[in-house]
Structure formats: C-alpha cells, structure tokens
mmCIF file of C-alpha atoms in Angstrom:
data_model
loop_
_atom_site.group_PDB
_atom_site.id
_atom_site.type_symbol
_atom_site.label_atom_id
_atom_site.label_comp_id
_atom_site.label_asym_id
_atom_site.label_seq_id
_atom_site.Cartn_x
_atom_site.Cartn_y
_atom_site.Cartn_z
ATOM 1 C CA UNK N 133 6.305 -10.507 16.719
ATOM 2 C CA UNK N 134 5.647 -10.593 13.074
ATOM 3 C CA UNK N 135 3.051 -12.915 12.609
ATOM 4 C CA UNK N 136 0.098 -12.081 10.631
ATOM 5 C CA UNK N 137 -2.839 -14.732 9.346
ATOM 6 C CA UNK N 138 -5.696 -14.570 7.334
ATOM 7 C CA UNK N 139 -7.089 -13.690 3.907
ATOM 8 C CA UNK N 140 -5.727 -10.266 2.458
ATOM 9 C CA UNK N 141 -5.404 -8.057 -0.419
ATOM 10 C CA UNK N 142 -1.418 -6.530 -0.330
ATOM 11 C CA UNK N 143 -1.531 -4.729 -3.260
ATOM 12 C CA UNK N 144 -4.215 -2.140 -5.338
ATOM 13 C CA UNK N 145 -3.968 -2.805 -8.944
ATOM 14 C CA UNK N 146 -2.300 -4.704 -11.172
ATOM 15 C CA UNK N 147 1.244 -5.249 -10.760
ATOM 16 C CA UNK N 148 3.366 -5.457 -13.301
ATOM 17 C CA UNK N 149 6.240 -7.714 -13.857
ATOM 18 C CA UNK N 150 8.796 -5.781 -11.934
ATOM 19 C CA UNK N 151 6.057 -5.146 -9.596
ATOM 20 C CA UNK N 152 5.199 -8.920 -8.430
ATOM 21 C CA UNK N 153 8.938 -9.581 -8.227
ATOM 22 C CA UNK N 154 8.948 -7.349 -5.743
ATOM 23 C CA UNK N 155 5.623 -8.247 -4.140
ATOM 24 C CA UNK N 156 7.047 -11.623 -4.148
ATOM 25 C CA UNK N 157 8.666 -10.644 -1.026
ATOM 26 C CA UNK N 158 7.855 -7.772 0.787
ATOM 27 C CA UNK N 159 8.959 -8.806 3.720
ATOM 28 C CA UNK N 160 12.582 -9.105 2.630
ATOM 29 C CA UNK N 161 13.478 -6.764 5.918
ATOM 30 C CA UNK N 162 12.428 -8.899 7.946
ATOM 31 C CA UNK N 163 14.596 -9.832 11.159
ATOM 32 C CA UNK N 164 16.055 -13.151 11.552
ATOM 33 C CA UNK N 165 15.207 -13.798 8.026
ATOM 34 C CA UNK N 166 15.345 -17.586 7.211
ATOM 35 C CA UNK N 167 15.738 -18.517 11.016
ATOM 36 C CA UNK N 168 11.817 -19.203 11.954
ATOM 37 C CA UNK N 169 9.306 -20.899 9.950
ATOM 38 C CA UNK N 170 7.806 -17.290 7.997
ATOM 39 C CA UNK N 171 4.580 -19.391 6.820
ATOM 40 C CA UNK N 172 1.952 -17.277 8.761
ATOM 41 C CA UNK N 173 3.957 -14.328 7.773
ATOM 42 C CA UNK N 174 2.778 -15.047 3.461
ATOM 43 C CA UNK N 175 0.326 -17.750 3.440
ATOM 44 C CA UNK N 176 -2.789 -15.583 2.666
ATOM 45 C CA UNK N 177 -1.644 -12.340 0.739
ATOM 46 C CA UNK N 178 -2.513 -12.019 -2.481
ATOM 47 C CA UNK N 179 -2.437 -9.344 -5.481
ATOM 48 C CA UNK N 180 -3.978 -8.983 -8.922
ATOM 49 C CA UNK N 181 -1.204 -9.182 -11.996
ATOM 50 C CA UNK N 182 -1.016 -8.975 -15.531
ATOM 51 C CA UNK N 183 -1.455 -12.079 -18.048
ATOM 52 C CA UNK N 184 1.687 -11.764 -19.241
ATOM 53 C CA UNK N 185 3.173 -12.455 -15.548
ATOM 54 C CA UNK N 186 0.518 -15.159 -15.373
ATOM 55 C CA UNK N 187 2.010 -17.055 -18.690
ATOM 56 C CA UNK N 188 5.675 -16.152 -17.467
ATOM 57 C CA UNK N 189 5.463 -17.903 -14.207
ATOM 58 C CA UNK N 190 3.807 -20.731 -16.094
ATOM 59 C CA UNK N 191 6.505 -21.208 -18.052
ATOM 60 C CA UNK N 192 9.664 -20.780 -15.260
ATOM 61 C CA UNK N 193 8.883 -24.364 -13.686
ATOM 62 C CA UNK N 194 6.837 -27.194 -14.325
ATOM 63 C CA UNK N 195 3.679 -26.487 -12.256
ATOM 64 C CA UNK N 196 3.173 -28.292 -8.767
ATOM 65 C CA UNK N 197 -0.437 -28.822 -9.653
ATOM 66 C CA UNK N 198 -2.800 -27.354 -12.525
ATOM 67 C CA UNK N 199 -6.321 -27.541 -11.509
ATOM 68 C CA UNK N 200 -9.204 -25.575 -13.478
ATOM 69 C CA UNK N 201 -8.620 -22.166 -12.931
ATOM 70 C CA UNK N 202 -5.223 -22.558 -10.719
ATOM 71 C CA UNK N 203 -1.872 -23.559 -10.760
ATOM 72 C CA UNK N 204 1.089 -23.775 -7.970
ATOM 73 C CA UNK N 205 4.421 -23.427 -8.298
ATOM 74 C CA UNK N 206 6.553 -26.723 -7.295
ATOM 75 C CA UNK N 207 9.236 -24.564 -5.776
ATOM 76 C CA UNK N 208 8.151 -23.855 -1.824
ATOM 77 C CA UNK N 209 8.562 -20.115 -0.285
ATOM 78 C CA UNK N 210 8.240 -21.626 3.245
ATOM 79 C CA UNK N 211 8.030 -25.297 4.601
ATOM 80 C CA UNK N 212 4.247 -25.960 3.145
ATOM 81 C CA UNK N 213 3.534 -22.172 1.725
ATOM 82 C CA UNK N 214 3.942 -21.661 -2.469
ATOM 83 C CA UNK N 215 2.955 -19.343 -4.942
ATOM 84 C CA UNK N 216 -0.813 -20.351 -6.831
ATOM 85 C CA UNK N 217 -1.546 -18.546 -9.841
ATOM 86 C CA UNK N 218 -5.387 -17.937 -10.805
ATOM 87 C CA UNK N 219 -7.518 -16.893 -13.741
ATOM 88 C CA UNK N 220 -10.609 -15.561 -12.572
ATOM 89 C CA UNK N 221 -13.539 -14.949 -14.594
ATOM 90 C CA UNK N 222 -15.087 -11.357 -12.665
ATOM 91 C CA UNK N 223 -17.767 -9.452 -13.483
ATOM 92 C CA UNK N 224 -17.492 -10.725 -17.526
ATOM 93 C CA UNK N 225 -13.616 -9.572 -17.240
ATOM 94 C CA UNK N 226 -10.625 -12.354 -17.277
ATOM 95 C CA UNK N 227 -8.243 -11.155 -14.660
ATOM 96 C CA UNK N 228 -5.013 -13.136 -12.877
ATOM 97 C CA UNK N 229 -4.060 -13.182 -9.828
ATOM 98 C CA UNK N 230 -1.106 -14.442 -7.521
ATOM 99 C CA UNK N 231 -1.629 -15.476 -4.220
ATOM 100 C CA UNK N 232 0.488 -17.519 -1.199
ATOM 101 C CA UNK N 233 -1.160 -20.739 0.096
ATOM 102 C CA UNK N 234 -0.344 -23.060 3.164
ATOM 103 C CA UNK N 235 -0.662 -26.363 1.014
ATOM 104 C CA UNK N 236 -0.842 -28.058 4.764
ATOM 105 C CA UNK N 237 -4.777 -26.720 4.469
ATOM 106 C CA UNK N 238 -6.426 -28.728 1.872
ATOM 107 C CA UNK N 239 -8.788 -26.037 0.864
ATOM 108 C CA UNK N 240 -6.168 -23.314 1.001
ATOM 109 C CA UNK N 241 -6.201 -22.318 -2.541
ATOM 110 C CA UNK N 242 -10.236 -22.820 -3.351
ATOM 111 C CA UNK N 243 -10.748 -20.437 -0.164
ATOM 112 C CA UNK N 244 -8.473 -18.217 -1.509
ATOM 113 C CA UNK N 245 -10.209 -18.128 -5.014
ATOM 114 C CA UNK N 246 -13.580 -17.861 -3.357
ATOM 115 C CA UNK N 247 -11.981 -14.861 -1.098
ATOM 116 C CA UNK N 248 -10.352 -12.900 -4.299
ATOM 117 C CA UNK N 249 -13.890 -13.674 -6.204
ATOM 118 C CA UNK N 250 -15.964 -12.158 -3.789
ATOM 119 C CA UNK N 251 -13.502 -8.998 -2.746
ATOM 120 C CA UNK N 252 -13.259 -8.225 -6.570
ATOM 121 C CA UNK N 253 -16.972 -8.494 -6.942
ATOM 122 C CA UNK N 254 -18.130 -5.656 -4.480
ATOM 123 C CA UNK N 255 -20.534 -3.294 -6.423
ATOM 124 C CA UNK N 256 -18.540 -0.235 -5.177
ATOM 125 C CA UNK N 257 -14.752 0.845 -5.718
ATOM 126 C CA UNK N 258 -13.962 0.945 -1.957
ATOM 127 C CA UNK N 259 -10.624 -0.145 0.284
ATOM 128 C CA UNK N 260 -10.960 -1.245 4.102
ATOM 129 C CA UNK N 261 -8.106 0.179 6.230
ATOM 130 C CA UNK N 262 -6.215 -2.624 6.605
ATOM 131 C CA UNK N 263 -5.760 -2.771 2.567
ATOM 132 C CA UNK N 264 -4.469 0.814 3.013
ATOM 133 C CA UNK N 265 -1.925 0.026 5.168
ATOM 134 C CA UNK N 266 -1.118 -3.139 3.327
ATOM 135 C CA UNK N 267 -1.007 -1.182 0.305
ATOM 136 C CA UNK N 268 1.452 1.393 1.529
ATOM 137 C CA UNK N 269 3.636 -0.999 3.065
ATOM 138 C CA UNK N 270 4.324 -2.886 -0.658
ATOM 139 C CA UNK N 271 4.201 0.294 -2.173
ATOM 140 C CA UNK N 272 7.228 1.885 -0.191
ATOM 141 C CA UNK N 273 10.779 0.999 -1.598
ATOM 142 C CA UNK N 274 12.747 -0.607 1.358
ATOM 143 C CA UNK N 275 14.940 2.337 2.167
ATOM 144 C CA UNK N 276 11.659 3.894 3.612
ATOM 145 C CA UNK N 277 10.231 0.856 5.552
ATOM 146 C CA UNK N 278 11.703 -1.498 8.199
ATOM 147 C CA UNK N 279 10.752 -3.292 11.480
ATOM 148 C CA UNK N 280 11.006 -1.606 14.773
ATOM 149 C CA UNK N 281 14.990 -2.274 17.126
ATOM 150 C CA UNK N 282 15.897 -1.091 19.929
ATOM 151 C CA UNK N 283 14.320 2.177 19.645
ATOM 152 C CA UNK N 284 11.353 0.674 20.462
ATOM 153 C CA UNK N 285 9.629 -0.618 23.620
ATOM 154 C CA UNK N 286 10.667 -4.465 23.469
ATOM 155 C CA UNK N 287 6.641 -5.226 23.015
ATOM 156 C CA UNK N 288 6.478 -3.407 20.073
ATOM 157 C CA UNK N 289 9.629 -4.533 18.597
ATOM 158 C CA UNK N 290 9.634 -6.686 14.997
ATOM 159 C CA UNK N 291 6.555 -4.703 13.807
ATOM 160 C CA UNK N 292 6.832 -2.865 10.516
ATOM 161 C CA UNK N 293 7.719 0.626 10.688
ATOM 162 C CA UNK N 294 7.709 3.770 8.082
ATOM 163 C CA UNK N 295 9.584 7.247 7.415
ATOM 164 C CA UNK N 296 7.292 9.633 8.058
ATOM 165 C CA UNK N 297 7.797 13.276 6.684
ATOM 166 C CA UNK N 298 6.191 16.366 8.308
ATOM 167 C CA UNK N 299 7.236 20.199 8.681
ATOM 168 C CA UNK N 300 10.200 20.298 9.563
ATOM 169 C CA UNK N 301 10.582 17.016 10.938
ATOM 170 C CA UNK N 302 11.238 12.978 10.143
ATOM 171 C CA UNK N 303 9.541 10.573 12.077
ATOM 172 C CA UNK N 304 9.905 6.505 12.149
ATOM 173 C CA UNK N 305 6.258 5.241 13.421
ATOM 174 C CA UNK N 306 4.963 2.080 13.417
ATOM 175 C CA UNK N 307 2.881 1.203 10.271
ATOM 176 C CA UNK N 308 -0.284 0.596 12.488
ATOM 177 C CA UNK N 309 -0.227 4.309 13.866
ATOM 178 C CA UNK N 310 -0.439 5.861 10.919
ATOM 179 C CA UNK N 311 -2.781 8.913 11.295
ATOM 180 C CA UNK N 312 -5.552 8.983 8.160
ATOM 181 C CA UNK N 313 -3.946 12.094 7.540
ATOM 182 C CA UNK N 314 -0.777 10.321 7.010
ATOM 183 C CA UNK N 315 -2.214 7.388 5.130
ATOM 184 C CA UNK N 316 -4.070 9.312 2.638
ATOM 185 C CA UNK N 317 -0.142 11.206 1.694
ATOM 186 C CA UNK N 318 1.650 7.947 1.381
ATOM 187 C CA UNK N 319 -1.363 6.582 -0.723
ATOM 188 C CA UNK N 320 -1.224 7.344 -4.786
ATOM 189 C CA UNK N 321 -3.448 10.446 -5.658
ATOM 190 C CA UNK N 322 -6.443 7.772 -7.883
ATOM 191 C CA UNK N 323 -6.775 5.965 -4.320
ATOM 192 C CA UNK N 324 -6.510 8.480 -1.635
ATOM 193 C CA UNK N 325 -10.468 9.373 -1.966
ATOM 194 C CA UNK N 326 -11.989 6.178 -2.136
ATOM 195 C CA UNK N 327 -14.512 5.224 0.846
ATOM 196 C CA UNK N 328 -13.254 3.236 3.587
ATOM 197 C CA UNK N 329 -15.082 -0.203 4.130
ATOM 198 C CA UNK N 330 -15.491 -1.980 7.157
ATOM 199 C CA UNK N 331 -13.485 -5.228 6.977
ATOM 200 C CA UNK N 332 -15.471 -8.164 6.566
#
C-alpha cells in the first residue's frame, strides 16, 4: 500500500543539518521496514538544504559519481535508489539541493535537476496541495504520524496517518483527508496563506 512515484518537493525551505537527517528518512514508520524493496517509496523526493550540508555530505564518503553540478553518494538507500546532491544556479542565486534517484533510470538525476530547476523558477511564491501534505507529513515529529492498522478498513491500511486535534476531541485520519481547514493549522504560520497551484 505505500507506494508512491514521481517527481516531488517533501519539504518547504531549507533544511538544516538536523533537518535533512531527518528528511533522510521520513518514512522510518513505515511497516515491514526493510522487508520489500522501498525504491518507489524515495526515488523522486527531494528538498532544498544548506551549503554547509552540501560540503558535509561531500566529505562523509567518496562520491559515487561527480558530474557538473551533481554528485551521488556511493552508499545505496534501496537496491538502485541513492542520495544526489546538486548545486543549482536559480534565478542568479546558488542554492543546494538533495534529492533520491533510481540509478536503474539513466536520466534519473538530470530529470530531477531539470524538475527542481523549473519548480524553483515559478514567478510566484505558490505550493500545490500535494506539497502541503508532503510538507506536513516531514514536518510532524513521529510521535504524531504513523501508517494506518487494524483500525482501518484493510484497503486503506499502510497509508500515512496524522493526530488530529479539535474541540474537545483527538482524531487519527489519514493524511490524504485532511480538510484545508486542517492543513492550513498543521502548516507553519509564513506558509499557511500562500496560493494553491494546480499540480503540473
């Protein structure tokens, strides 16, 4: 049940060192952790950091690869998924960013660059509503987040799942049913009233 795939943005900001540690794995939760192949469940989320976790991961292992702009890690989250570290020249700014890659796809990491280059570049400050959610979800410390058990219908079982607070009351829902009401609480006050784009 807890596949996910595709290009996406995890995290709004830029995360500091104890911050991408954490990013690192967000899904640490997750059930039957280390028993499936996880690859679908990172390759494609990435998050903006600061140079000085750029130079620090640099430094921790002998690189996979360096090419241009990009480096990998040599050390493998998943069977063909690893860390690649960017620095991207946007908008006249230098800014770093980490990101997961399936190395089986040759043109994993240069569609991710391309990806973060062009979501970086829009001309207004906006987040789609899947960043929201995404951004929530990495933002809540684990006690607070989970994946749905037996509580749940067994369809719906292995998605992620949140505390909710309301009067009077406590409420596990799924992430994906948050209400915007709901979303725009859990989200930090400088991102609660940005506009909402479409996804791409």
């Amino acid at each position: 049940m807890i596949l996910q795939s595709s290009i996406r943005k995890v995290y709004q900001g830029v995360a500091d060192r104890r911050q991408m540690y954490r990013l690192f794995d967000r899904h640490a939760q997750r059930p039957n952790r280390w028993e499936n192949n996880d690859s679908a469940l990172f390759a494609g989320e990435w998050f903006e950091i600061a140079g000085a976790g750029h130079d620090h991961m640099l430094d921790i292992l002998p690189p996979l690869w360096m090419r241009g702009e990009m480096f990998a890690l040599s050390e493998f989250l998943t069977e063909s998924v690893t860390s690649v570290f960017y620095t991207l020249r946007i908008d006249g700014r230098t800014r770093y960013f980490h990101a997961y890659c399936d190395l089986s796809k040759a043109r994993s990491p240069v569609e991710m660059r391309d990806a973060i280059v062009e979501r970086e570049s829009w001309p207004v400050k906006a987040m789609t509503h899947e960043e929201r959610l995404e951004h929530i979800w990495s933002a809540t410390h684990d006690e607070y987040r989970g994946y749905a058990g037996d509580r749940f219908p067994q369809e719906l079982r292995g998605k992620r799942t949140l505390l909710v607070y309301g009067p009077g009351r406590t409420e596990l829902k799924l992430l994906n049913d948050l209400t915007d009401d709901e979303i725009s609480a859990k989200l930090p006050v400088h991102l609660q009233h940005l506009p909402i784009r479409a996804a791409a």
